XYZ file of C-alpha atoms in Angstrom:
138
model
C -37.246 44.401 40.282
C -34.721 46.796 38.425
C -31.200 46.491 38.922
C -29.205 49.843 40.558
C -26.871 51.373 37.578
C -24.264 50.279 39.998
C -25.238 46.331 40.217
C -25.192 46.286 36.495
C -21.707 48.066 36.160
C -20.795 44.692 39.141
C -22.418 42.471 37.141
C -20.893 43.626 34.004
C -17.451 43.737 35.542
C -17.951 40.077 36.307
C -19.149 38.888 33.048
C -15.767 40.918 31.321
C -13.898 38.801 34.143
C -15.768 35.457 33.471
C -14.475 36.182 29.602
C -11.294 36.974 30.282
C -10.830 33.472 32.121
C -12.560 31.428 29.860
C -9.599 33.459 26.774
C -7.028 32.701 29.253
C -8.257 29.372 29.905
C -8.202 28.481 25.673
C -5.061 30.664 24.805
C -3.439 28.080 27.155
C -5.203 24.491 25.844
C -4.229 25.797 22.496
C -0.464 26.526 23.369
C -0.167 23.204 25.282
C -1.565 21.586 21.657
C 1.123 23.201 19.240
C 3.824 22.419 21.863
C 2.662 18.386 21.367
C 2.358 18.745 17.666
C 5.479 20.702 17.422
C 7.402 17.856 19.481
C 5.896 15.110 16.914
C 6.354 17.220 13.832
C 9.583 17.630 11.867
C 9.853 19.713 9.248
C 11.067 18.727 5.553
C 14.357 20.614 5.516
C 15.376 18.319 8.872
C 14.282 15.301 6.969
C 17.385 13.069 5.816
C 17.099 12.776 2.254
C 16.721 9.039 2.282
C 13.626 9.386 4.190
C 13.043 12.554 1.608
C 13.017 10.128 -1.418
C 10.883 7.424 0.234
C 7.740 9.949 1.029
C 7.963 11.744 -2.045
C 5.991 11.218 -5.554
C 6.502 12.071 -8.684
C 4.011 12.303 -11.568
C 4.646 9.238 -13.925
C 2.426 8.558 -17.424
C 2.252 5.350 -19.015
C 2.295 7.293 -22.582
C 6.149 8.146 -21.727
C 7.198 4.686 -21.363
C 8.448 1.869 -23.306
C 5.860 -1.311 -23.573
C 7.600 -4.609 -24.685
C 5.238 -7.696 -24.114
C 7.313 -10.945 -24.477
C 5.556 -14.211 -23.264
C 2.784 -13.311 -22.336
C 3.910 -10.001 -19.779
C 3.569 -6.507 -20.518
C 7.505 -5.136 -19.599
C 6.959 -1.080 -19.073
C 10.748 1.002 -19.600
C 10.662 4.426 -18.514
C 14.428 5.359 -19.707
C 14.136 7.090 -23.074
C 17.225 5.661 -24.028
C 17.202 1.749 -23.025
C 13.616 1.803 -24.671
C 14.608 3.348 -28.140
C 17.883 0.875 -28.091
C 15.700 -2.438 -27.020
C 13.625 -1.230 -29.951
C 16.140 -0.999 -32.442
C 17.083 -4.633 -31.637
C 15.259 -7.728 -33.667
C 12.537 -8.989 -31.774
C 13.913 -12.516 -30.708
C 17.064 -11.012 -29.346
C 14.558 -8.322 -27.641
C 12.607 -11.046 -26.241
C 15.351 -12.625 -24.868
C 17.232 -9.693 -23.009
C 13.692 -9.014 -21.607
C 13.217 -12.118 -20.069
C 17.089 -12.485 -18.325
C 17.089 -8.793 -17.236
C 13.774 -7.909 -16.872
C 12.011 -11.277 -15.507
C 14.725 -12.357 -13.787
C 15.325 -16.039 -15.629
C 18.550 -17.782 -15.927
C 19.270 -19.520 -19.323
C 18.370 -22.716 -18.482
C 14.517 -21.240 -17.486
C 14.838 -19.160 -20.895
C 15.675 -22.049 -23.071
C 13.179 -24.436 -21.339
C 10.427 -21.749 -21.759
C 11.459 -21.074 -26.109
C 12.450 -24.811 -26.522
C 16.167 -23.827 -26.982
C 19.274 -25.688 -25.541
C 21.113 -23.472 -22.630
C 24.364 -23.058 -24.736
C 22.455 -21.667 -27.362
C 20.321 -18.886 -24.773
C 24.160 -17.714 -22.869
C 25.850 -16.789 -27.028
C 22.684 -15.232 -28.351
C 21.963 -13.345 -24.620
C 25.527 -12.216 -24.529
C 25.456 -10.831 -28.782
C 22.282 -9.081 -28.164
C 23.704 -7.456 -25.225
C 27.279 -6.488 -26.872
C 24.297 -4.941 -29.858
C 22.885 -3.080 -26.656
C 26.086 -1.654 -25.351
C 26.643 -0.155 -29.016
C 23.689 1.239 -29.506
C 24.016 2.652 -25.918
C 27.197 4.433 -26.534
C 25.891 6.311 -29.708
């Protein structure tokens, strides 16, 4: 049976209607959905820097650092500066400024580890540092 030009302009009518609902309808799930992301979201310029700093990267190459190996550990220096000075410094003295700054020993752990008396660790640790601190300031 064939539909009367005017059943198919009704039927047409309610199909456009049926669409229009159904965009209505999806328009409104998507609006609700950026209104709960936009309520979790904050954007980077409202960040506090702190929080700034601890998200944010930064490209670092081993090929720009300083690698001192003392003992037995690989010490990596990125500052240019601290690296060329360590450098310039005789090894021993190096070795030994690495190990109280770097690993974190006291002079008695640094003597018992290079068979050296304490006394001996604190006046060699404290000229190789006053070498440090002039070739710093240069």
């Amino acid at each position: 049976m064939e539909l009367s030009p005017s059943q198919k302009t009704s039927i047409r009518y309610q199909f456009e209607v049926f669409c229009k609902k159904v965009i209505r309808g999806e328009r409104c799930d998507y609006l609700r959905q950026v209104l709960r992301r936009a309520e979790q979201e904050v954007s980077f310029s409202d960040m506090p820097f702190d929080t700034l700093l601890r998200i944010g990267m930064s490209d670092d190459y081993p090929s720009s650092h300083y690698v001192f190996e003392t003992q037995g550990h690989q010490i990596s220096i990125a500052d240019e500066r601290l690296g060329e000075a360590l450098s310039q410094i005789e090894s021993a003295g190096r070795n030994l400024l690495l190990l109280a700054y770097f690993l974190d020993l006291n002079d008695r752990e640094i003597g018992a580890l290079l068979g050296i008396p304490r006394s001996t660790i604190q006046r060699r640790r404290q000229r190789f540092l006053d070498q440090m601190k002039q070739l710093l300031k240069e």
